[in-house]
mmCIF file of C-alpha atoms in Angstrom:
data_model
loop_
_atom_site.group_PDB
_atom_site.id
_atom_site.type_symbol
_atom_site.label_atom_id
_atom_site.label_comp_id
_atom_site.label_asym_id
_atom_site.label_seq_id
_atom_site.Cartn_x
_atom_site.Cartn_y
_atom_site.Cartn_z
ATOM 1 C CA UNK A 11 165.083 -138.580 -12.138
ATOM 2 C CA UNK A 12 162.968 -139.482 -15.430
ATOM 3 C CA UNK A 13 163.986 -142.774 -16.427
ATOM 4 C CA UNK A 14 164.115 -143.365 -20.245
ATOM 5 C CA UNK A 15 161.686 -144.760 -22.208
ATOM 6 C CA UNK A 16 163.506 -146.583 -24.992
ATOM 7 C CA UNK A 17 167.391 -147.867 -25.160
ATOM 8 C CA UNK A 18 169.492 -149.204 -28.037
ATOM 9 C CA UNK A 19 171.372 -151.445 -25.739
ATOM 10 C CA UNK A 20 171.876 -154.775 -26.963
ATOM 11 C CA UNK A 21 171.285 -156.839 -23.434
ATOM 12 C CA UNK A 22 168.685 -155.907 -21.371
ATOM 13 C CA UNK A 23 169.608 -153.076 -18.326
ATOM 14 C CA UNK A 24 167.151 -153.039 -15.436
ATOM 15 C CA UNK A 25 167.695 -149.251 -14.148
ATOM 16 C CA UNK A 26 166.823 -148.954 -10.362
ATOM 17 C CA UNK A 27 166.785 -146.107 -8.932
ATOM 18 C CA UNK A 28 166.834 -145.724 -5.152
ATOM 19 C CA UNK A 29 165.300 -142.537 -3.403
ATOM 20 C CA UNK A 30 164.864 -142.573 0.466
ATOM 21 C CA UNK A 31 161.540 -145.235 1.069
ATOM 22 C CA UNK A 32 160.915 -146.228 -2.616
ATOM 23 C CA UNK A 33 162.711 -147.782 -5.969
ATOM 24 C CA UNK A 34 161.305 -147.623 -9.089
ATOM 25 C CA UNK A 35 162.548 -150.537 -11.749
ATOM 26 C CA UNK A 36 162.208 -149.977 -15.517
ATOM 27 C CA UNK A 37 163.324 -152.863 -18.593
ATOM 28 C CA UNK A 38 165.118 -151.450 -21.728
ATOM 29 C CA UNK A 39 164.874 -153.174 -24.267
ATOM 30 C CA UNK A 40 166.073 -152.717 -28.517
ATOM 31 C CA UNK A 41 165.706 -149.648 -29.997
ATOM 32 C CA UNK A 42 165.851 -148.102 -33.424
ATOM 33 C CA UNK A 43 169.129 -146.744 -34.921
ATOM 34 C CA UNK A 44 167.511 -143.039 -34.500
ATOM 35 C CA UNK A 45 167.345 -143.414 -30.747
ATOM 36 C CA UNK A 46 169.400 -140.317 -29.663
ATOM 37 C CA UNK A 47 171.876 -140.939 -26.650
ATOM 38 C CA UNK A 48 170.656 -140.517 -23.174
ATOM 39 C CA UNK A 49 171.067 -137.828 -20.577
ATOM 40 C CA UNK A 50 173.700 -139.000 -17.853
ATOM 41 C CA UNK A 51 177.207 -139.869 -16.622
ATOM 42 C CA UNK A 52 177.934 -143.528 -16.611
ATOM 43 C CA UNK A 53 180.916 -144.210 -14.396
ATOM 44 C CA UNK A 54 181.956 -147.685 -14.029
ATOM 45 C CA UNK A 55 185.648 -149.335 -12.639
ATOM 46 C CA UNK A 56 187.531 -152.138 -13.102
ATOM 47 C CA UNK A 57 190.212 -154.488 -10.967
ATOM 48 C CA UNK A 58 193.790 -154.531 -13.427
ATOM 49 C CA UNK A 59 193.715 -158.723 -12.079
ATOM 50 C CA UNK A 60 194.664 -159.418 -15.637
ATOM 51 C CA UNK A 61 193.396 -160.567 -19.062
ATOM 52 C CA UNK A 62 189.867 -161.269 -18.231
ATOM 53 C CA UNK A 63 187.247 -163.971 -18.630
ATOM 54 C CA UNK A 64 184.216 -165.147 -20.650
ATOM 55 C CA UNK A 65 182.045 -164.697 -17.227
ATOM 56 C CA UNK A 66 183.804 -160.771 -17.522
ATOM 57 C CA UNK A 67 182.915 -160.034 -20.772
ATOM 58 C CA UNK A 68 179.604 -161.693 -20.884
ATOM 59 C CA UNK A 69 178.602 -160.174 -17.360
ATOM 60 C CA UNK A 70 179.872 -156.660 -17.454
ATOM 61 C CA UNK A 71 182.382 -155.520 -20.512
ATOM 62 C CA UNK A 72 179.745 -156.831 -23.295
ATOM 63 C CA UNK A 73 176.931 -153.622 -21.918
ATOM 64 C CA UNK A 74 180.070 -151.469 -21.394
ATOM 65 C CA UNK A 75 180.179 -151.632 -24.901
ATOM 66 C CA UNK A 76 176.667 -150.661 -25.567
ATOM 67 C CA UNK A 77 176.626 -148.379 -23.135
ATOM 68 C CA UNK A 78 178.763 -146.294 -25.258
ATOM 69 C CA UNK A 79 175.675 -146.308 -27.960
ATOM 70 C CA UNK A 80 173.175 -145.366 -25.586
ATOM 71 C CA UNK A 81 174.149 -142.270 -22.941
ATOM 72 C CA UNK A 82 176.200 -138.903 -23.895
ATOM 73 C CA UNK A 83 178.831 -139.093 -21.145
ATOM 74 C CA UNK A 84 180.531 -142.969 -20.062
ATOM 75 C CA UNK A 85 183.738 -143.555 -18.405
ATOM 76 C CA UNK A 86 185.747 -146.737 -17.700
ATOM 77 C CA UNK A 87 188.338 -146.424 -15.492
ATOM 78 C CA UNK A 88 191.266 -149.013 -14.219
ATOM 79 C CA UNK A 89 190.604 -149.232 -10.419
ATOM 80 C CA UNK A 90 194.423 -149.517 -9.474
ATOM 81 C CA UNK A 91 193.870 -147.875 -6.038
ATOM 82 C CA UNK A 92 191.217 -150.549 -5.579
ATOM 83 C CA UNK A 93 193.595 -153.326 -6.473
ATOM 84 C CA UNK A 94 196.566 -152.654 -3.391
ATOM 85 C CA UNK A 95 193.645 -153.496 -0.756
ATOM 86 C CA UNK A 96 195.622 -157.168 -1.575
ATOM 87 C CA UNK A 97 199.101 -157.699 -1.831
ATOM 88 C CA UNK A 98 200.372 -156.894 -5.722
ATOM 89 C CA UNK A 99 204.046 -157.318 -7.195
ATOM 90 C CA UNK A 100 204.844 -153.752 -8.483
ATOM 91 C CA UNK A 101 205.853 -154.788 -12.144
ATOM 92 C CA UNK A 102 203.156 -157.627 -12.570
ATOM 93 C CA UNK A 103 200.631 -154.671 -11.203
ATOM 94 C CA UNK A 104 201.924 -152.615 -14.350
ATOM 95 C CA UNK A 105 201.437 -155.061 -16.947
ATOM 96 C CA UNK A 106 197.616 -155.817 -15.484
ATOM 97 C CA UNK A 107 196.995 -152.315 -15.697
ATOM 98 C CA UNK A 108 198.025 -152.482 -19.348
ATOM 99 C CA UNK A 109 196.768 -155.563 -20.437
ATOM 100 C CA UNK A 110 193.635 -154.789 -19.071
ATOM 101 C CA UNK A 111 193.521 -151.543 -21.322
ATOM 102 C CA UNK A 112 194.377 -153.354 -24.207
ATOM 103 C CA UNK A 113 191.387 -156.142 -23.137
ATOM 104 C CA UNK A 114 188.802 -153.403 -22.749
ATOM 105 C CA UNK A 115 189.779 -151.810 -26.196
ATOM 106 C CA UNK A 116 189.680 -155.061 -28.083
ATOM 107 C CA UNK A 117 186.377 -155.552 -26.284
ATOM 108 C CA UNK A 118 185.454 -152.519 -28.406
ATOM 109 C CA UNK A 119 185.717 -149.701 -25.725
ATOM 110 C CA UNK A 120 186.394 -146.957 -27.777
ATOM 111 C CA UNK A 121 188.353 -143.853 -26.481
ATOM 112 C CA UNK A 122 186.198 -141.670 -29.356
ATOM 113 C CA UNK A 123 182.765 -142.476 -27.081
ATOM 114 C CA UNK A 124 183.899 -142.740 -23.703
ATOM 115 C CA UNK A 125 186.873 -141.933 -21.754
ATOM 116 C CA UNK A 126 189.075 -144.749 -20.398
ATOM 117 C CA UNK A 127 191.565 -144.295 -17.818
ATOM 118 C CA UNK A 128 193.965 -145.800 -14.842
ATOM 119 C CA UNK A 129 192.168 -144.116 -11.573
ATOM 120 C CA UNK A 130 195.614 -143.126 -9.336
ATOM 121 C CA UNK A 131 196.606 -140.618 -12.333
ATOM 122 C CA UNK A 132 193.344 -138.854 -10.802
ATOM 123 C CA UNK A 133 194.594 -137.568 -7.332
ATOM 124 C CA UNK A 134 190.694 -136.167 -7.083
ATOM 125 C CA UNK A 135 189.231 -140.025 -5.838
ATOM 126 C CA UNK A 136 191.857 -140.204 -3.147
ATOM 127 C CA UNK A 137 190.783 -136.714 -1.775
ATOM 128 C CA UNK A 138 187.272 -136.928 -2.157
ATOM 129 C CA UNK A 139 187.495 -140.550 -0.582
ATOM 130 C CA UNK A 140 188.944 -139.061 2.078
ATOM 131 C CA UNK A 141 185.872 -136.351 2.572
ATOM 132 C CA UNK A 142 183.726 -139.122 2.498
ATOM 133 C CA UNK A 143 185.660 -141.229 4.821
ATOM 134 C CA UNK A 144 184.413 -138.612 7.232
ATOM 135 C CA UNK A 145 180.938 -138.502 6.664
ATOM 136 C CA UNK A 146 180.833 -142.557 7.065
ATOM 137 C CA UNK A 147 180.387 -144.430 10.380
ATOM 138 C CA UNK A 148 182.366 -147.898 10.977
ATOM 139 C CA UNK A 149 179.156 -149.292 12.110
ATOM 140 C CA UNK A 150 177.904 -149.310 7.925
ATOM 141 C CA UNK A 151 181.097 -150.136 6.725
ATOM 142 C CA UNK A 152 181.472 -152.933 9.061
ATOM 143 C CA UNK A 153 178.140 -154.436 7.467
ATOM 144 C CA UNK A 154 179.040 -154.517 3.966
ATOM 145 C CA UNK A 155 179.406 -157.918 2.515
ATOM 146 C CA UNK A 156 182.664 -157.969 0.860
ATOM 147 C CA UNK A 157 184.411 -156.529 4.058
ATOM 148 C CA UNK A 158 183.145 -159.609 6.370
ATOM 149 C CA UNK A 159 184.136 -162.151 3.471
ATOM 150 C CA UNK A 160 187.580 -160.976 2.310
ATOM 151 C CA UNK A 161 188.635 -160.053 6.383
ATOM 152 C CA UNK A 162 186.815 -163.727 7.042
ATOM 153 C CA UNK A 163 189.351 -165.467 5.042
ATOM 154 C CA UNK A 164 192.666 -163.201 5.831
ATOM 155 C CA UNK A 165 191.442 -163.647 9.513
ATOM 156 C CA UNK A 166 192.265 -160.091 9.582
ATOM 157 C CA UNK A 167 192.086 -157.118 7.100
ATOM 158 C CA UNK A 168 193.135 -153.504 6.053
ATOM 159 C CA UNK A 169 192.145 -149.929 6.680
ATOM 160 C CA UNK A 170 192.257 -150.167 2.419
ATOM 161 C CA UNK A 171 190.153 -153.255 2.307
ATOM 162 C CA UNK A 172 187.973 -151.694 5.141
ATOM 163 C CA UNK A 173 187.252 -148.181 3.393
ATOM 164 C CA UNK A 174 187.728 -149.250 -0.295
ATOM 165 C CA UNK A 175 183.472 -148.881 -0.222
ATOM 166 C CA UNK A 176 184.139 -145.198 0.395
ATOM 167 C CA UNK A 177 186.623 -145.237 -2.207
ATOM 168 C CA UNK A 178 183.959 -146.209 -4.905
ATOM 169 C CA UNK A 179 181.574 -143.973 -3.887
ATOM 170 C CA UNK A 180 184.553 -141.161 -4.298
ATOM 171 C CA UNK A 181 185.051 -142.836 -7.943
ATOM 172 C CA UNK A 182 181.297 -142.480 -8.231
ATOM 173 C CA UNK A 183 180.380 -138.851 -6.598
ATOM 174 C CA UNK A 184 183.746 -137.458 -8.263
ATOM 175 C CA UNK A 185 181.795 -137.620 -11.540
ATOM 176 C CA UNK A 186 178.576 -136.426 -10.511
ATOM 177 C CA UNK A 187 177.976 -140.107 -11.984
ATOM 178 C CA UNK A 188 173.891 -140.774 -12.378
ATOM 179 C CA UNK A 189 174.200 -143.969 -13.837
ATOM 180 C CA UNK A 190 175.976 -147.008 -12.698
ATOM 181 C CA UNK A 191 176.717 -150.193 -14.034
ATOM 182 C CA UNK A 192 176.792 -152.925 -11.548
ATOM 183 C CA UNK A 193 176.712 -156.794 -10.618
ATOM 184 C CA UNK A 194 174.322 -157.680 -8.202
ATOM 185 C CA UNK A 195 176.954 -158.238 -5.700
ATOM 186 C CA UNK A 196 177.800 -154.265 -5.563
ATOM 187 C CA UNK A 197 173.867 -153.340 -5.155
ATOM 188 C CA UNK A 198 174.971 -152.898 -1.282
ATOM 189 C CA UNK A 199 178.509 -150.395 -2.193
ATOM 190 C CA UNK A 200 176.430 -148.687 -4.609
ATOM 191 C CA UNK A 201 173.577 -148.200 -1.270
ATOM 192 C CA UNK A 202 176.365 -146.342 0.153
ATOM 193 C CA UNK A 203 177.004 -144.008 -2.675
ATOM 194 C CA UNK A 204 173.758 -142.884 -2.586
ATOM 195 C CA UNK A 205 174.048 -142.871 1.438
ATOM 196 C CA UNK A 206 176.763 -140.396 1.057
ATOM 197 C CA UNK A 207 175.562 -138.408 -1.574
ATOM 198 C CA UNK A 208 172.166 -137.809 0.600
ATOM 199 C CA UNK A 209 174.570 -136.948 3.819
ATOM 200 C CA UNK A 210 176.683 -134.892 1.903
ATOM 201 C CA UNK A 211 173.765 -132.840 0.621
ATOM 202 C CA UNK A 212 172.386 -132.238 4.135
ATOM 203 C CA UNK A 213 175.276 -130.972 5.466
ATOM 204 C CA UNK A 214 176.905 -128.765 2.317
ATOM 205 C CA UNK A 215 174.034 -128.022 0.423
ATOM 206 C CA UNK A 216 172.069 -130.149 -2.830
ATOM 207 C CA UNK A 217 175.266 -130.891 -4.858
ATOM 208 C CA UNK A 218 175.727 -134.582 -5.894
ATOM 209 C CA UNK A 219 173.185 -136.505 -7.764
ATOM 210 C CA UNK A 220 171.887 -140.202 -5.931
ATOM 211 C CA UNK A 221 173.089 -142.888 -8.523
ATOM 212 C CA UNK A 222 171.174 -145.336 -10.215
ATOM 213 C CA UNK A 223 172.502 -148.410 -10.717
ATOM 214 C CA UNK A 224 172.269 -150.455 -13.951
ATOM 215 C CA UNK A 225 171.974 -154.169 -13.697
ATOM 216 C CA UNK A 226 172.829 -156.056 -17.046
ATOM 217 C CA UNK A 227 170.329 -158.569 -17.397
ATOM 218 C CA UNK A 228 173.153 -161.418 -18.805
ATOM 219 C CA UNK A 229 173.090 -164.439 -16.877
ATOM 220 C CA UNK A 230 176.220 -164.868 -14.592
ATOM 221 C CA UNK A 231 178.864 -167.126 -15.773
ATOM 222 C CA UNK A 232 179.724 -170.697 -14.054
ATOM 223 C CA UNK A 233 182.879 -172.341 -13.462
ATOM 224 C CA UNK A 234 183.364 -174.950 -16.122
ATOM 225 C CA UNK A 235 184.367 -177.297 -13.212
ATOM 226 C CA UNK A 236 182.142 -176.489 -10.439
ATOM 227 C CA UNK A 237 179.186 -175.041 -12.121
ATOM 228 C CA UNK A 238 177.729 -174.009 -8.369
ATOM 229 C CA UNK A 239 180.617 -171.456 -8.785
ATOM 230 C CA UNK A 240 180.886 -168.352 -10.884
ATOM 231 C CA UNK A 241 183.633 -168.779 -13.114
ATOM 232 C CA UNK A 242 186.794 -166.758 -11.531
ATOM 233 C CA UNK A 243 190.771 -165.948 -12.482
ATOM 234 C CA UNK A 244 191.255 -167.218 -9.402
ATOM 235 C CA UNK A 245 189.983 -170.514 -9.585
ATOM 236 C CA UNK A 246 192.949 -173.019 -9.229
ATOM 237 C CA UNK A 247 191.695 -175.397 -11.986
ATOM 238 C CA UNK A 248 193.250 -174.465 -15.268
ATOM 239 C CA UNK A 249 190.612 -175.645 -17.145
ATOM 240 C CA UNK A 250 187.221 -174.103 -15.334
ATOM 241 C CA UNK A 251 187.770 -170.537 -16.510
ATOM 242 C CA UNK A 252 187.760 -169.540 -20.471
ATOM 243 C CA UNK A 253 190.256 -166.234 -20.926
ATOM 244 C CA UNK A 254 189.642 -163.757 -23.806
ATOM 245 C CA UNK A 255 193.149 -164.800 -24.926
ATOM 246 C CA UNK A 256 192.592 -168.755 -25.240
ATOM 247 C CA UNK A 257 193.376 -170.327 -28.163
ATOM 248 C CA UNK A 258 190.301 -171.715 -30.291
ATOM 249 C CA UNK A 259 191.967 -175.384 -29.142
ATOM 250 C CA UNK A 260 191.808 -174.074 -25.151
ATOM 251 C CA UNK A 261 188.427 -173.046 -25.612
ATOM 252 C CA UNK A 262 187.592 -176.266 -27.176
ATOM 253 C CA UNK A 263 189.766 -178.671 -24.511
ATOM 254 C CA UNK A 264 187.599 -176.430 -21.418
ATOM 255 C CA UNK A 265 184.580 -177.132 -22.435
ATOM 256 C CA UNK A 266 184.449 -180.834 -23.405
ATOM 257 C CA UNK A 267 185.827 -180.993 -20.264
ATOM 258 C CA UNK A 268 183.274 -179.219 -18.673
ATOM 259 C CA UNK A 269 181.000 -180.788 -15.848
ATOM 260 C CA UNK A 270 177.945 -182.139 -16.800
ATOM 261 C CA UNK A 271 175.988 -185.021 -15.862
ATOM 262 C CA UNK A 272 174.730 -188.774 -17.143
ATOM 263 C CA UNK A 273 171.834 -187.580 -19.202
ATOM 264 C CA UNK A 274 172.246 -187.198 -22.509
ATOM 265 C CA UNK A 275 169.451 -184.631 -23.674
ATOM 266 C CA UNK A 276 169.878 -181.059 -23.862
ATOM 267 C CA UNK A 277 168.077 -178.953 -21.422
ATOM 268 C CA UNK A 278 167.853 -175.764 -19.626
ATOM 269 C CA UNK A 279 167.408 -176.440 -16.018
ATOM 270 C CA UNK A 280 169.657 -174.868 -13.707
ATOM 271 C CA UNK A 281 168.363 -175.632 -10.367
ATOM 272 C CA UNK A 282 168.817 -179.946 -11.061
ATOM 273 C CA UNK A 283 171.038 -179.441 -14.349
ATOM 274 C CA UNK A 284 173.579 -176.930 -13.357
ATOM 275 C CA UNK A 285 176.577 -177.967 -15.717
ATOM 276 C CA UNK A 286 173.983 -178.580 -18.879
ATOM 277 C CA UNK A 287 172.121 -175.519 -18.312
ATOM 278 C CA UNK A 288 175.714 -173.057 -17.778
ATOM 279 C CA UNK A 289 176.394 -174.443 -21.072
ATOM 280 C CA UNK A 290 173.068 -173.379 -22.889
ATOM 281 C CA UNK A 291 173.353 -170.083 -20.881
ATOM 282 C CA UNK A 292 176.649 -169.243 -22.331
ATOM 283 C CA UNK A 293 175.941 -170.697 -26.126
ATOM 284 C CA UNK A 294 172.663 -168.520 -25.776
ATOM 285 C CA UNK A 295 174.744 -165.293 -24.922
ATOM 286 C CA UNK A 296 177.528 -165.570 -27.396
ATOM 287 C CA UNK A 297 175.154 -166.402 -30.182
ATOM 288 C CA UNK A 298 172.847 -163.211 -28.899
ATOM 289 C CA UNK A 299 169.693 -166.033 -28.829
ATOM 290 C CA UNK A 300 167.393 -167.200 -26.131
ATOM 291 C CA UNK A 301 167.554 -170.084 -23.721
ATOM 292 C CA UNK A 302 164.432 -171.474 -25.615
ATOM 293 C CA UNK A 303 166.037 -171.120 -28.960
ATOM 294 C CA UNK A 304 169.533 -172.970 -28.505
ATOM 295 C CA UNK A 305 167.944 -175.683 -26.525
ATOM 296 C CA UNK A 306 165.646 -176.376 -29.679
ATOM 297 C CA UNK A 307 168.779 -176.346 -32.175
ATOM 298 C CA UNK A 308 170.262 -178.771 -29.672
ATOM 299 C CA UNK A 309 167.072 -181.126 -30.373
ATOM 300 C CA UNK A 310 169.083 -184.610 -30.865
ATOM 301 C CA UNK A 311 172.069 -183.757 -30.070
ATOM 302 C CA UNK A 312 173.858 -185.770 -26.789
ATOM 303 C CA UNK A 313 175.630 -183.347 -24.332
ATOM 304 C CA UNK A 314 178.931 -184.607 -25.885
ATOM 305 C CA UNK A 315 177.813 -183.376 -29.783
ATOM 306 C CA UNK A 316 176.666 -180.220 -27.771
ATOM 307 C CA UNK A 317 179.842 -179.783 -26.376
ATOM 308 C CA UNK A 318 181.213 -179.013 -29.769
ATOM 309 C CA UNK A 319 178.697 -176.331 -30.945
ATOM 310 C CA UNK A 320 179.084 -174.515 -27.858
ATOM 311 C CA UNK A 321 182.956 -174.450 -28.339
ATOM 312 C CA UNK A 322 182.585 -173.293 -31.651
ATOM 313 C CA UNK A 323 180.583 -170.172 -30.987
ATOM 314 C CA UNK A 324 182.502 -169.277 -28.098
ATOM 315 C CA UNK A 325 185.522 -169.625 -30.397
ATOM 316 C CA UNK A 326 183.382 -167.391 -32.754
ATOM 317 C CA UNK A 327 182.880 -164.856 -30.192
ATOM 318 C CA UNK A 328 186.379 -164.505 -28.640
ATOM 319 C CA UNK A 329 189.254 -165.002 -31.837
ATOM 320 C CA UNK A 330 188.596 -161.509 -33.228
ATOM 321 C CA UNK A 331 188.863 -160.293 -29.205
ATOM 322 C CA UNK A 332 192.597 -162.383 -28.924
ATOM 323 C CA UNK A 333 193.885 -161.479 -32.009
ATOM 324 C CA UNK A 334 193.018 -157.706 -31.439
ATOM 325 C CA UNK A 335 194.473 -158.382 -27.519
ATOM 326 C CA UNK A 336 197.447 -159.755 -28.878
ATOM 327 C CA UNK A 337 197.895 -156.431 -31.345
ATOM 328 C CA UNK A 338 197.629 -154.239 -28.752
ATOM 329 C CA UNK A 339 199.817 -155.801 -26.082
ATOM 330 C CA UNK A 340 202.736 -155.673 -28.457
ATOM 331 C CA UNK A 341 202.786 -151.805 -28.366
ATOM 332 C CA UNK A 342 203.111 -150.683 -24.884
ATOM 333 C CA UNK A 343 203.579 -146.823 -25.696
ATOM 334 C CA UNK A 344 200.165 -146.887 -27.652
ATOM 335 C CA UNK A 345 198.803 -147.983 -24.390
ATOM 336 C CA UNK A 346 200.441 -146.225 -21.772
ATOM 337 C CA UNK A 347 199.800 -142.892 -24.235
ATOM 338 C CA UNK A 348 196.025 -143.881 -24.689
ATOM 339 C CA UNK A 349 195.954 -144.154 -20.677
ATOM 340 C CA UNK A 350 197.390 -140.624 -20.094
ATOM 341 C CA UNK A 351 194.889 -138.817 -22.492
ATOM 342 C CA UNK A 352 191.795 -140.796 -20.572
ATOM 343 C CA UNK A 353 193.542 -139.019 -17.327
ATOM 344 C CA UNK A 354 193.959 -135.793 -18.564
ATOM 345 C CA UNK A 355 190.207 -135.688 -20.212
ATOM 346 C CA UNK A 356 188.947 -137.151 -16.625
ATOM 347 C CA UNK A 357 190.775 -134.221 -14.482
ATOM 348 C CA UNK A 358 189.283 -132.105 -16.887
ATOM 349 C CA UNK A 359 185.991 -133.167 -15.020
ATOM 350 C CA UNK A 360 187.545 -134.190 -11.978
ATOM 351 C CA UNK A 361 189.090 -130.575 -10.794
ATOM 352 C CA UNK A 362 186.330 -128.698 -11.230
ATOM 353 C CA UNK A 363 183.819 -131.002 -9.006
ATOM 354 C CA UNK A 364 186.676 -130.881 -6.208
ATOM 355 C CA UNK A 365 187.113 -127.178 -5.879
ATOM 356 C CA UNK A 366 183.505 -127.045 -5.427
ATOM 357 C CA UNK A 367 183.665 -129.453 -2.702
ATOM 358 C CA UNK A 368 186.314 -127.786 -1.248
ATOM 359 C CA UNK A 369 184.718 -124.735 -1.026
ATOM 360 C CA UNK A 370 181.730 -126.500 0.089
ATOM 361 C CA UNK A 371 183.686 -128.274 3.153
ATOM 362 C CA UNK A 372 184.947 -124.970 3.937
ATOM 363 C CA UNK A 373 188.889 -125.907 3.202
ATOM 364 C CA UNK A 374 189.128 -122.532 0.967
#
């Protein structure tokens, strides 16, 4: 595949792309407003696990945004399927799946440029994972790292948790998806993707394109507490994780509270200033400046005084995001409405792909 020469995406998107013995690795970097969009299918998924977090939006939702600018076919979808693999309260699941649609819209997902939908109004994923499921061994699912850390601390796990690999792929394939973006934690589920793509080729014929996966190049986010720790919803101290919907005094209360350490001076050095240096790298990306440039602004400034600027311009960054959150919440029929037309546009693509495979697999 022919890897593009210029983007308009704001961060910067390292696009691997992974055929049999080699990868090639390309950096995109600004682009003129004439740039025309790119050639592809961008498919990415999210867990409905609630409103989420600065590390969220920073690490991922921030270049689902731009992705919208820069390729001629993206979809977001709502991963519910994904999300039953642990134990969920039905009605709490409902309101996750909606609050998450209204956090990806007020993130500026727009519904104009990409289609955004909730994944089980798709029957085609749970079919095609199924396919799949047959072409994959337990000997590679048994290897991927997820499965051996989730069953680790449950002692035991699920056929869901086990096969929920598969599952993305099926998200993935269903789309003929070429581009993917990804953390660096799902480079190995991705692997498996293009695994299945390559064995489903062999045995039915050239029909799904290999994946590429797109890694944003934003700095991951710490816990405000334990900066050795990405910042997580799960984290059971209320004040190490910012929320998109925290008030400008939560925001401000989290981080002067945040871990640092006895020296004074502002500095970028994560390795023996972890709490200092998550602090610079999340001023930096809300403020869209470099490490190099925020540390010199800092210049005489004690951690404490720093404290307060970094507050402020994550306070900058999130109101218009919690106000719009807030707007959106309040209508639930806008939401659920806004949901179905995503699913109807993505069976639209969906149906066709499947009675391909089907035909291909030899069912009709």
């Amino acid at each position: 595949m022919a890897l593009p020469v210029r983007c308009t995406v704001k961060s910067v998107f390292r696009f691997i792309h992974k055929s049999n013995s080699h990868r090639r690795l390309f950096k995109a970097g600004k682009a003129t407003e004439t740039t025309s969009l790119l050639k592809g299918q961008v498919f990415s998924g999210i867990q409905p696990t609630g409103v989420p977090h600065l590390g969220n939006y920073l690490g991922a939702l921030e270049s689902w945004v731009a992705l919208q600018n820069e390729y001629s076919a993206v979809m977001y979808s709502i991963v519910d399927l994904h999300s039953i693999t642990q134990p969920q309260d039905p009605h709490m699941l409902r309101d996750n799946i909606l609050d998450m649609a209204a956090s990806l819209l007020a993130c500026g997902i727009d519904p104009t440029r990409s289609i955004l939908f909730q994944q089980s109004q798709v029957s085609e994923h749970a079919e095609l994972s199924w396919i799949l499921g047959c072409l994959t061994s337990m000997p590679r699912l048994r290897h991927l790292p997820q499965w051996k850390m989730k069953s680790k601390q449950k002692n035991e796990g699920s056929v869901g948790l086990y096969t929920y690999p598969v599952l993305q792929a099926a998200d993935i394939l269903l789309y003929k998806s070429t581009h993917v973006p990804v953390g660096e934690d799902q480079i190995q589920h991705l692997e498996l993707a293009q695994d299945l793509a390559r064995i489903f080729n062999n045995q039915y014929g050239e029909f799904f394109p290999e994946p590429c996966a797109l890694l944003s190049g934003t700095r991951k986010v710490k816990s405000l507490r334990d900066p050795s720790s990405k910042m997580s919803k799960s984290d059971p101290q209320k004040l190490a994780t910012v929320f998109l919907t925290d008030t400008p005094d939560d925001i401000v209360l989290k981080i002067r509270r945040a871990v640092t350490d006895f020296t004074s001076e502002v500095t970028y050095e994560p390795e023996s200033r972890p709490g200092v240096s998550n602090l610079v790298s999340m001023h930096a990306a809300v403020s869209e400046q470099s490490m190099e440039e925020v540390v010199r602004l800092a210049e005489g400034m004690d951690t404490g005084q720093y404290k307060n600027v970094v507050a402020e311009a994550i306070v900058q960054k999130l109101q218009p995001i919690r106000l719009e959150i807030q707007r959106l919440r309040a209508d639930r029929g806008h939401l659920e409405s806004l949901l179905a037309k995503g699913a109807e546009k993505a069976r639209s693509l969906a149906a066709p792909v499947m009675t391909e495979v089907r035909k291909l697999v030899g069912f009709c």
